[in-house]
Amino acid sequence: MTFHIGAEAGDIAETVLMPGDPYRAKWAAEKFLTDAKLVNEVRGMLGFTGTYKGNRVTIQGSGMGMPSISIYVNELIKDFDVKTLIRIGSCGAMQENIALRDVIIAMSTTSVTTPSSTIFRELNFAPTADYGLLRAAADAAEKIDVGVHVGGIYSSDTFYDERPDLNKEMTRHGILGVEMEAAELYTLAARYQRRALAIMTVSDHLITGDTLPADQRERSFGDMVEIALEAAFA
Ligand code: HPA
């Protein structure tokens, strides 16, 4: 048990998928895992452990934003010795050739700050995905009927952004989409030599202003869970 995860030592698998929304963790565990059992409900941040094609996996909510995911990832690594962490979330598209429902796999991520920024002082650390996971996820995505984009993303601290100029620079520099967690996930994975990847479905489009209707979100989310599980155990 930790401050924020009420599980016993053996309850958490070595591989953890992390949606921002705890109800998405429940949905994915019920749909994709065999013998899923609830292992955490502290603060309603649900976590479930079960098996996928015989492999043990935990699906644990991360909450929204880097301070929140930082808490869960720190505890998963330090107290439960988790080896592989895959964020499965949503993002806003920043390029015209990207459509709603497409999947973005983050090779690297740019941010203004992360909860880890102060330890780097004047250095700009470049948070980067685990290459093996990235390659396996790209391969898994090719087998599914979904648009997939692999490249840089932007991890922002604000959903309601007062700096549209920053978004414009991100678009101009080829950044695919904006979300709010991956930079800290990749930084912690680098610090503790773990494997990490962030996969996002496009839920809204910053250039066109389009948003994904609620009834289509579940299907896109399912594509992404499948890609993450296939990549984790490739
Ligand atoms: N901005 C930040 N985070 C997001 C967005 C967005 O537009 N969409 C989904 N997560």
PDB file of C-alpha atoms and ligand atoms in Angstrom:
ATOM      1  CA  MET A   1       0.000   0.000   0.000  1.00  0.00           C
ATOM      2  CA  THR A   2       1.178   3.488  -0.781  1.00  0.00           C
ATOM      3  CA  PHE A   3      -0.280   6.949  -0.205  1.00  0.00           C
ATOM      4  CA  HIS A   4      -2.381   6.751  -3.348  1.00  0.00           C
ATOM      5  CA  ILE A   5      -2.509   3.070  -4.311  1.00  0.00           C
ATOM      6  CA  GLY A   6      -4.303   0.741  -1.918  1.00  0.00           C
ATOM      7  CA  ALA A   7      -3.016  -2.482  -3.496  1.00  0.00           C
ATOM      8  CA  GLU A   8      -0.879  -5.168  -1.829  1.00  0.00           C
ATOM      9  CA  ALA A   9       2.637  -5.782  -3.167  1.00  0.00           C
ATOM     10  CA  GLY A  10       1.744  -8.641  -5.524  1.00  0.00           C
ATOM     11  CA  ASP A  11      -1.494  -7.087  -6.790  1.00  0.00           C
ATOM     12  CA  ILE A  12       0.093  -4.887  -9.447  1.00  0.00           C
ATOM     13  CA  ALA A  13       1.512  -6.447 -12.638  1.00  0.00           C
ATOM     14  CA  GLU A  14       4.914  -5.551 -14.139  1.00  0.00           C
ATOM     15  CA  THR A  15       3.051  -3.985 -17.060  1.00  0.00           C
ATOM     16  CA  VAL A  16       0.633  -1.123 -16.416  1.00  0.00           C
ATOM     17  CA  LEU A  17      -1.658   0.663 -18.861  1.00  0.00           C
ATOM     18  CA  MET A  18      -2.681   4.140 -17.709  1.00  0.00           C
ATOM     19  CA  PRO A  19      -5.784   5.944 -18.966  1.00  0.00           C
ATOM     20  CA  GLY A  20      -6.412   9.376 -17.472  1.00  0.00           C
ATOM     21  CA  ASP A  21     -10.005   8.493 -16.642  1.00  0.00           C
ATOM     22  CA  PRO A  22     -10.513   5.802 -13.952  1.00  0.00           C
ATOM     23  CA  TYR A  23     -13.798   4.728 -15.573  1.00  0.00           C
ATOM     24  CA  ARG A  24     -11.850   4.039 -18.751  1.00  0.00           C
ATOM     25  CA  ALA A  25      -9.627   1.742 -16.677  1.00  0.00           C
ATOM     26  CA  LYS A  26     -12.755  -0.145 -15.599  1.00  0.00           C
ATOM     27  CA  TRP A  27     -14.132  -0.299 -19.145  1.00  0.00           C
ATOM     28  CA  ALA A  28     -10.832  -1.541 -20.619  1.00  0.00           C
ATOM     29  CA  ALA A  29     -10.315  -4.126 -17.855  1.00  0.00           C
ATOM     30  CA  GLU A  30     -13.830  -5.515 -18.372  1.00  0.00           C
ATOM     31  CA  LYS A  31     -13.499  -5.595 -22.150  1.00  0.00           C
ATOM     32  CA  PHE A  32      -9.906  -6.772 -22.659  1.00  0.00           C
ATOM     33  CA  LEU A  33      -8.718  -8.606 -19.548  1.00  0.00           C
ATOM     34  CA  THR A  34      -9.472 -12.093 -18.267  1.00  0.00           C
ATOM     35  CA  ASP A  35     -10.222 -12.438 -14.531  1.00  0.00           C
ATOM     36  CA  ALA A  36      -9.850  -8.683 -13.923  1.00  0.00           C
ATOM     37  CA  LYS A  37      -9.962  -7.782 -10.259  1.00  0.00           C
ATOM     38  CA  LEU A  38     -10.160  -4.375  -8.618  1.00  0.00           C
ATOM     39  CA  VAL A  39      -6.819  -3.590  -6.931  1.00  0.00           C
ATOM     40  CA  ASN A  40      -7.174   0.116  -6.165  1.00  0.00           C
ATOM     41  CA  GLU A  41      -9.964   2.555  -5.450  1.00  0.00           C
ATOM     42  CA  VAL A  42      -8.199   5.190  -3.336  1.00  0.00           C
ATOM     43  CA  ARG A  43      -9.675   8.598  -4.342  1.00  0.00           C
ATOM     44  CA  GLY A  44     -11.762   6.748  -6.928  1.00  0.00           C
ATOM     45  CA  MET A  45      -8.637   6.279  -9.097  1.00  0.00           C
ATOM     46  CA  LEU A  46      -9.586   2.745 -10.090  1.00  0.00           C
ATOM     47  CA  GLY A  47      -6.994   0.087 -10.913  1.00  0.00           C
ATOM     48  CA  PHE A  48      -7.603  -3.490 -12.120  1.00  0.00           C
ATOM     49  CA  THR A  49      -5.280  -6.444 -12.624  1.00  0.00           C
ATOM     50  CA  GLY A  50      -6.014  -9.373 -14.927  1.00  0.00           C
ATOM     51  CA  THR A  51      -4.458 -11.173 -17.864  1.00  0.00           C
ATOM     52  CA  TYR A  52      -4.269 -10.506 -21.610  1.00  0.00           C
ATOM     53  CA  LYS A  53      -3.419 -13.586 -23.724  1.00  0.00           C
ATOM     54  CA  GLY A  54      -1.935 -15.123 -20.584  1.00  0.00           C
ATOM     55  CA  ASN A  55       0.154 -12.062 -19.621  1.00  0.00           C
ATOM     56  CA  ARG A  56      -0.513 -10.245 -16.327  1.00  0.00           C
ATOM     57  CA  VAL A  57      -1.399  -6.596 -16.753  1.00  0.00           C
ATOM     58  CA  THR A  58      -2.748  -3.795 -14.577  1.00  0.00           C
ATOM     59  CA  ILE A  59      -4.890  -0.954 -15.892  1.00  0.00           C
ATOM     60  CA  GLN A  60      -4.616   1.979 -13.475  1.00  0.00           C
ATOM     61  CA  GLY A  61      -6.129   5.471 -13.861  1.00  0.00           C
ATOM     62  CA  SER A  62      -3.585   8.315 -13.835  1.00  0.00           C
ATOM     63  CA  GLY A  63      -5.840  11.336 -13.427  1.00  0.00           C
ATOM     64  CA  MET A  64      -5.376  14.451 -15.539  1.00  0.00           C
ATOM     65  CA  GLY A  65      -2.156  16.439 -15.807  1.00  0.00           C
ATOM     66  CA  MET A  66       1.488  15.803 -14.988  1.00  0.00           C
ATOM     67  CA  PRO A  67       1.308  16.312 -11.192  1.00  0.00           C
ATOM     68  CA  SER A  68      -1.327  13.572 -11.029  1.00  0.00           C
ATOM     69  CA  ILE A  69       0.355  11.017 -13.313  1.00  0.00           C
ATOM     70  CA  SER A  70       3.659  11.754 -11.550  1.00  0.00           C
ATOM     71  CA  ILE A  71       2.241  10.555  -8.225  1.00  0.00           C
ATOM     72  CA  TYR A  72       0.974   7.266  -9.653  1.00  0.00           C
ATOM     73  CA  VAL A  73       4.069   6.561 -11.759  1.00  0.00           C
ATOM     74  CA  ASN A  74       6.424   7.284  -8.843  1.00  0.00           C
ATOM     75  CA  GLU A  75       4.528   4.865  -6.612  1.00  0.00           C
ATOM     76  CA  LEU A  76       4.130   2.207  -9.329  1.00  0.00           C
ATOM     77  CA  ILE A  77       7.865   2.233  -9.990  1.00  0.00           C
ATOM     78  CA  LYS A  78       9.266   2.693  -6.478  1.00  0.00           C
ATOM     79  CA  ASP A  79       6.788   0.620  -4.461  1.00  0.00           C
ATOM     80  CA  PHE A  80       5.479  -1.931  -6.966  1.00  0.00           C
ATOM     81  CA  ASP A  81       8.562  -2.224  -9.219  1.00  0.00           C
ATOM     82  CA  VAL A  82       6.560  -1.777 -12.420  1.00  0.00           C
ATOM     83  CA  LYS A  83       8.730  -2.233 -15.525  1.00  0.00           C
ATOM     84  CA  THR A  84       6.505  -1.109 -18.424  1.00  0.00           C
ATOM     85  CA  LEU A  85       4.111   1.864 -18.340  1.00  0.00           C
ATOM     86  CA  ILE A  86       1.888   2.774 -21.278  1.00  0.00           C
ATOM     87  CA  ARG A  87      -0.330   5.834 -21.230  1.00  0.00           C
ATOM     88  CA  ILE A  88      -3.581   5.356 -23.167  1.00  0.00           C
ATOM     89  CA  GLY A  89      -5.245   8.736 -23.421  1.00  0.00           C
ATOM     90  CA  SER A  90      -6.749  11.360 -25.660  1.00  0.00           C
ATOM     91  CA  CYS A  91      -5.198  14.373 -27.337  1.00  0.00           C
ATOM     92  CA  GLY A  92      -5.991  17.377 -29.481  1.00  0.00           C
ATOM     93  CA  ALA A  93      -4.647  17.223 -33.069  1.00  0.00           C
ATOM     94  CA  MET A  94      -2.250  19.985 -34.173  1.00  0.00           C
ATOM     95  CA  GLN A  95      -1.778  19.105 -37.869  1.00  0.00           C
ATOM     96  CA  GLU A  96      -4.264  19.333 -40.728  1.00  0.00           C
ATOM     97  CA  ASN A  97      -3.579  15.805 -42.016  1.00  0.00           C
ATOM     98  CA  ILE A  98      -4.660  14.257 -38.712  1.00  0.00           C
ATOM     99  CA  ALA A  99      -8.324  13.290 -38.262  1.00  0.00           C
ATOM    100  CA  LEU A 100     -10.545  12.698 -35.240  1.00  0.00           C
ATOM    101  CA  ARG A 101     -10.230   9.051 -34.056  1.00  0.00           C
ATOM    102  CA  ASP A 102      -6.698   8.734 -35.478  1.00  0.00           C
ATOM    103  CA  VAL A 103      -4.085   7.318 -33.132  1.00  0.00           C
ATOM    104  CA  ILE A 104      -0.931   9.257 -32.263  1.00  0.00           C
ATOM    105  CA  ILE A 105       2.085   7.397 -30.876  1.00  0.00           C
ATOM    106  CA  ALA A 106       4.472   9.792 -29.130  1.00  0.00           C
ATOM    107  CA  MET A 107       8.134   9.386 -30.088  1.00  0.00           C
ATOM    108  CA  SER A 108       9.105  12.430 -28.023  1.00  0.00           C
ATOM    109  CA  THR A 109       7.358  15.213 -26.176  1.00  0.00           C
ATOM    110  CA  THR A 110       7.854  18.947 -25.717  1.00  0.00           C
ATOM    111  CA  SER A 111       6.682  20.888 -22.678  1.00  0.00           C
ATOM    112  CA  VAL A 112       7.047  24.247 -20.958  1.00  0.00           C
ATOM    113  CA  THR A 113       7.585  22.510 -17.622  1.00  0.00           C
ATOM    114  CA  THR A 114       7.095  19.148 -15.953  1.00  0.00           C
ATOM    115  CA  PRO A 115       7.080  18.275 -12.231  1.00  0.00           C
ATOM    116  CA  SER A 116      10.710  17.213 -12.876  1.00  0.00           C
ATOM    117  CA  SER A 117      11.855  20.420 -14.632  1.00  0.00           C
ATOM    118  CA  THR A 118      13.508  22.009 -11.616  1.00  0.00           C
ATOM    119  CA  ILE A 119      16.001  19.157 -11.196  1.00  0.00           C
ATOM    120  CA  PHE A 120      17.372  19.834 -14.689  1.00  0.00           C
ATOM    121  CA  ARG A 121      18.105  23.529 -13.922  1.00  0.00           C
ATOM    122  CA  GLU A 122      19.100  25.197 -17.222  1.00  0.00           C
ATOM    123  CA  LEU A 123      18.996  21.936 -19.176  1.00  0.00           C
ATOM    124  CA  ASN A 124      16.225  21.106 -21.644  1.00  0.00           C
ATOM    125  CA  PHE A 125      15.758  17.367 -21.135  1.00  0.00           C
ATOM    126  CA  ALA A 126      14.129  15.632 -24.137  1.00  0.00           C
ATOM    127  CA  PRO A 127      11.576  13.052 -22.898  1.00  0.00           C
ATOM    128  CA  THR A 128      11.614  10.135 -25.347  1.00  0.00           C
ATOM    129  CA  ALA A 129       9.618   6.913 -25.761  1.00  0.00           C
ATOM    130  CA  ASP A 130      11.079   3.437 -25.348  1.00  0.00           C
ATOM    131  CA  TYR A 131      12.066   2.460 -28.884  1.00  0.00           C
ATOM    132  CA  GLY A 132      11.032  -1.206 -28.629  1.00  0.00           C
ATOM    133  CA  LEU A 133       7.555  -0.291 -27.391  1.00  0.00           C
ATOM    134  CA  LEU A 134       7.245   2.470 -29.980  1.00  0.00           C
ATOM    135  CA  ARG A 135       8.124   0.123 -32.819  1.00  0.00           C
ATOM    136  CA  ALA A 136       5.824  -2.637 -31.524  1.00  0.00           C
ATOM    137  CA  ALA A 137       2.937  -0.172 -31.154  1.00  0.00           C
ATOM    138  CA  ALA A 138       3.444   1.159 -34.686  1.00  0.00           C
ATOM    139  CA  ASP A 139       3.447  -2.437 -35.992  1.00  0.00           C
ATOM    140  CA  ALA A 140       0.276  -3.288 -34.008  1.00  0.00           C
ATOM    141  CA  ALA A 141      -1.471  -0.140 -35.256  1.00  0.00           C
ATOM    142  CA  GLU A 142      -0.744  -1.087 -38.891  1.00  0.00           C
ATOM    143  CA  LYS A 143      -2.845  -4.244 -38.412  1.00  0.00           C
ATOM    144  CA  ILE A 144      -5.897  -2.293 -37.248  1.00  0.00           C
ATOM    145  CA  ASP A 145      -8.121  -0.177 -39.482  1.00  0.00           C
ATOM    146  CA  VAL A 146      -7.167   3.152 -37.923  1.00  0.00           C
ATOM    147  CA  GLY A 147      -5.115   6.174 -39.038  1.00  0.00           C
ATOM    148  CA  VAL A 148      -1.811   6.208 -37.159  1.00  0.00           C
ATOM    149  CA  HIS A 149       0.820   8.936 -36.751  1.00  0.00           C
ATOM    150  CA  VAL A 150       4.177   8.563 -35.008  1.00  0.00           C
ATOM    151  CA  GLY A 151       6.135  11.642 -33.956  1.00  0.00           C
ATOM    152  CA  GLY A 152       6.503  14.464 -31.465  1.00  0.00           C
ATOM    153  CA  ILE A 153       3.706  15.655 -29.201  1.00  0.00           C
ATOM    154  CA  TYR A 154       3.210  18.579 -26.807  1.00  0.00           C
ATOM    155  CA  SER A 155       2.564  17.938 -23.090  1.00  0.00           C
ATOM    156  CA  SER A 156       0.769  21.043 -21.832  1.00  0.00           C
ATOM    157  CA  ASP A 157      -0.211  22.053 -18.293  1.00  0.00           C
ATOM    158  CA  THR A 158      -3.404  23.751 -19.455  1.00  0.00           C
ATOM    159  CA  PHE A 159      -6.475  22.438 -21.226  1.00  0.00           C
ATOM    160  CA  TYR A 160      -7.932  25.964 -21.325  1.00  0.00           C
ATOM    161  CA  ASP A 161      -4.930  27.537 -22.932  1.00  0.00           C
ATOM    162  CA  GLU A 162      -4.237  31.285 -22.738  1.00  0.00           C
ATOM    163  CA  ARG A 163      -1.165  30.994 -25.002  1.00  0.00           C
ATOM    164  CA  PRO A 164      -2.366  30.209 -28.550  1.00  0.00           C
ATOM    165  CA  ASP A 165       1.004  31.435 -29.806  1.00  0.00           C
ATOM    166  CA  LEU A 166       2.659  28.366 -28.271  1.00  0.00           C
ATOM    167  CA  ASN A 167       0.207  26.058 -30.045  1.00  0.00           C
ATOM    168  CA  LYS A 168       1.027  27.812 -33.333  1.00  0.00           C
ATOM    169  CA  GLU A 169       4.752  27.210 -32.815  1.00  0.00           C
ATOM    170  CA  MET A 170       4.079  23.558 -32.041  1.00  0.00           C
ATOM    171  CA  THR A 171       2.075  23.176 -35.272  1.00  0.00           C
ATOM    172  CA  ARG A 172       4.775  25.022 -37.241  1.00  0.00           C
ATOM    173  CA  HIS A 173       7.394  22.622 -35.874  1.00  0.00           C
ATOM    174  CA  GLY A 174       5.493  19.484 -36.851  1.00  0.00           C
ATOM    175  CA  ILE A 175       4.132  18.537 -33.422  1.00  0.00           C
ATOM    176  CA  LEU A 176       1.244  16.102 -33.929  1.00  0.00           C
ATOM    177  CA  GLY A 177      -0.981  16.701 -30.918  1.00  0.00           C
ATOM    178  CA  VAL A 178      -1.388  18.106 -27.419  1.00  0.00           C
ATOM    179  CA  GLU A 179      -2.105  16.203 -24.202  1.00  0.00           C
ATOM    180  CA  MET A 180      -1.166  16.709 -20.565  1.00  0.00           C
ATOM    181  CA  GLU A 181       0.812  13.756 -19.135  1.00  0.00           C
ATOM    182  CA  ALA A 182       3.416  12.131 -21.389  1.00  0.00           C
ATOM    183  CA  ALA A 183       6.463  14.342 -20.681  1.00  0.00           C
ATOM    184  CA  GLU A 184       6.517  13.462 -16.981  1.00  0.00           C
ATOM    185  CA  LEU A 185       5.834   9.772 -17.709  1.00  0.00           C
ATOM    186  CA  TYR A 186       8.816   9.603 -20.106  1.00  0.00           C
ATOM    187  CA  THR A 187      11.046  11.548 -17.718  1.00  0.00           C
ATOM    188  CA  LEU A 188      10.327   9.232 -14.771  1.00  0.00           C
ATOM    189  CA  ALA A 189      10.788   6.152 -16.949  1.00  0.00           C
ATOM    190  CA  ALA A 190      14.193   7.482 -18.029  1.00  0.00           C
ATOM    191  CA  ARG A 191      15.196   8.239 -14.422  1.00  0.00           C
ATOM    192  CA  TYR A 192      14.354   4.740 -13.203  1.00  0.00           C
ATOM    193  CA  GLN A 193      15.266   2.825 -16.411  1.00  0.00           C
ATOM    194  CA  ARG A 194      11.741   1.624 -17.163  1.00  0.00           C
ATOM    195  CA  ARG A 195       9.969   1.265 -20.503  1.00  0.00           C
ATOM    196  CA  ALA A 196       7.338   3.896 -21.289  1.00  0.00           C
ATOM    197  CA  LEU A 197       5.106   4.850 -24.189  1.00  0.00           C
ATOM    198  CA  ALA A 198       2.184   7.226 -24.696  1.00  0.00           C
ATOM    199  CA  ILE A 199      -0.550   6.404 -27.208  1.00  0.00           C
ATOM    200  CA  MET A 200      -3.423   8.832 -27.735  1.00  0.00           C
ATOM    201  CA  THR A 201      -6.623   8.892 -29.759  1.00  0.00           C
ATOM    202  CA  VAL A 202      -7.553  12.243 -31.245  1.00  0.00           C
ATOM    203  CA  SER A 203     -10.620  13.544 -29.383  1.00  0.00           C
ATOM    204  CA  ASP A 204     -10.538  17.121 -30.686  1.00  0.00           C
ATOM    205  CA  HIS A 205      -8.847  19.183 -33.367  1.00  0.00           C
ATOM    206  CA  LEU A 206      -7.151  22.457 -32.518  1.00  0.00           C
ATOM    207  CA  ILE A 207      -7.114  23.696 -36.125  1.00  0.00           C
ATOM    208  CA  THR A 208     -10.640  22.747 -37.253  1.00  0.00           C
ATOM    209  CA  GLY A 209     -12.295  22.973 -33.811  1.00  0.00           C
ATOM    210  CA  ASP A 210     -13.993  19.582 -34.362  1.00  0.00           C
ATOM    211  CA  THR A 211     -14.616  17.252 -31.412  1.00  0.00           C
ATOM    212  CA  LEU A 212     -15.321  13.523 -31.366  1.00  0.00           C
ATOM    213  CA  PRO A 213     -18.959  12.735 -30.530  1.00  0.00           C
ATOM    214  CA  ALA A 214     -19.338  10.834 -27.256  1.00  0.00           C
ATOM    215  CA  ASP A 215     -20.765   7.733 -28.984  1.00  0.00           C
ATOM    216  CA  GLN A 216     -17.590   7.317 -31.074  1.00  0.00           C
ATOM    217  CA  ARG A 217     -15.137   7.686 -28.209  1.00  0.00           C
ATOM    218  CA  GLU A 218     -15.488   4.138 -26.950  1.00  0.00           C
ATOM    219  CA  ARG A 219     -14.556   2.533 -30.261  1.00  0.00           C
ATOM    220  CA  SER A 220     -11.448   4.714 -30.685  1.00  0.00           C
ATOM    221  CA  PHE A 221     -10.440   4.012 -27.129  1.00  0.00           C
ATOM    222  CA  GLY A 222     -10.751   0.268 -27.767  1.00  0.00           C
ATOM    223  CA  ASP A 223      -8.400   0.468 -30.808  1.00  0.00           C
ATOM    224  CA  MET A 224      -5.811   2.143 -28.628  1.00  0.00           C
ATOM    225  CA  VAL A 225      -6.085  -0.373 -25.763  1.00  0.00           C
ATOM    226  CA  GLU A 226      -5.528  -3.185 -28.251  1.00  0.00           C
ATOM    227  CA  ILE A 227      -2.455  -1.456 -29.706  1.00  0.00           C
ATOM    228  CA  ALA A 228      -1.050  -0.895 -26.194  1.00  0.00           C
ATOM    229  CA  LEU A 229      -1.609  -4.507 -25.095  1.00  0.00           C
ATOM    230  CA  GLU A 230      -0.114  -5.932 -28.289  1.00  0.00           C
ATOM    231  CA  ALA A 231       2.923  -3.632 -27.970  1.00  0.00           C
ATOM    232  CA  ALA A 232       3.448  -4.456 -24.289  1.00  0.00           C
ATOM    233  CA  PHE A 233       3.720  -8.186 -24.939  1.00  0.00           C
ATOM    234  CA  ALA A 234       5.221  -8.188 -28.466  1.00  0.00           C
TER     235      ALA A 234
HETATM  236  N1  HPA B   1      -5.530  19.953 -24.963  1.00  0.00           N
HETATM  237  C1  HPA B   1      -4.912  19.363 -23.945  1.00  0.00           C
HETATM  238  N2  HPA B   1      -5.128  18.117 -23.609  1.00  0.00           N
HETATM  239  C2  HPA B   1      -6.020  17.414 -24.337  1.00  0.00           C
HETATM  240  C3  HPA B   1      -6.693  17.977 -25.391  1.00  0.00           C
HETATM  241  C4  HPA B   1      -6.436  19.317 -25.725  1.00  0.00           C
HETATM  242  O1  HPA B   1      -7.006  19.873 -26.678  1.00  0.00           O
HETATM  243  N3  HPA B   1      -7.541  17.036 -25.903  1.00  0.00           N
HETATM  244  C5  HPA B   1      -7.353  15.926 -25.164  1.00  0.00           C
HETATM  245  N4  HPA B   1      -6.433  16.145 -24.222  1.00  0.00           N
END
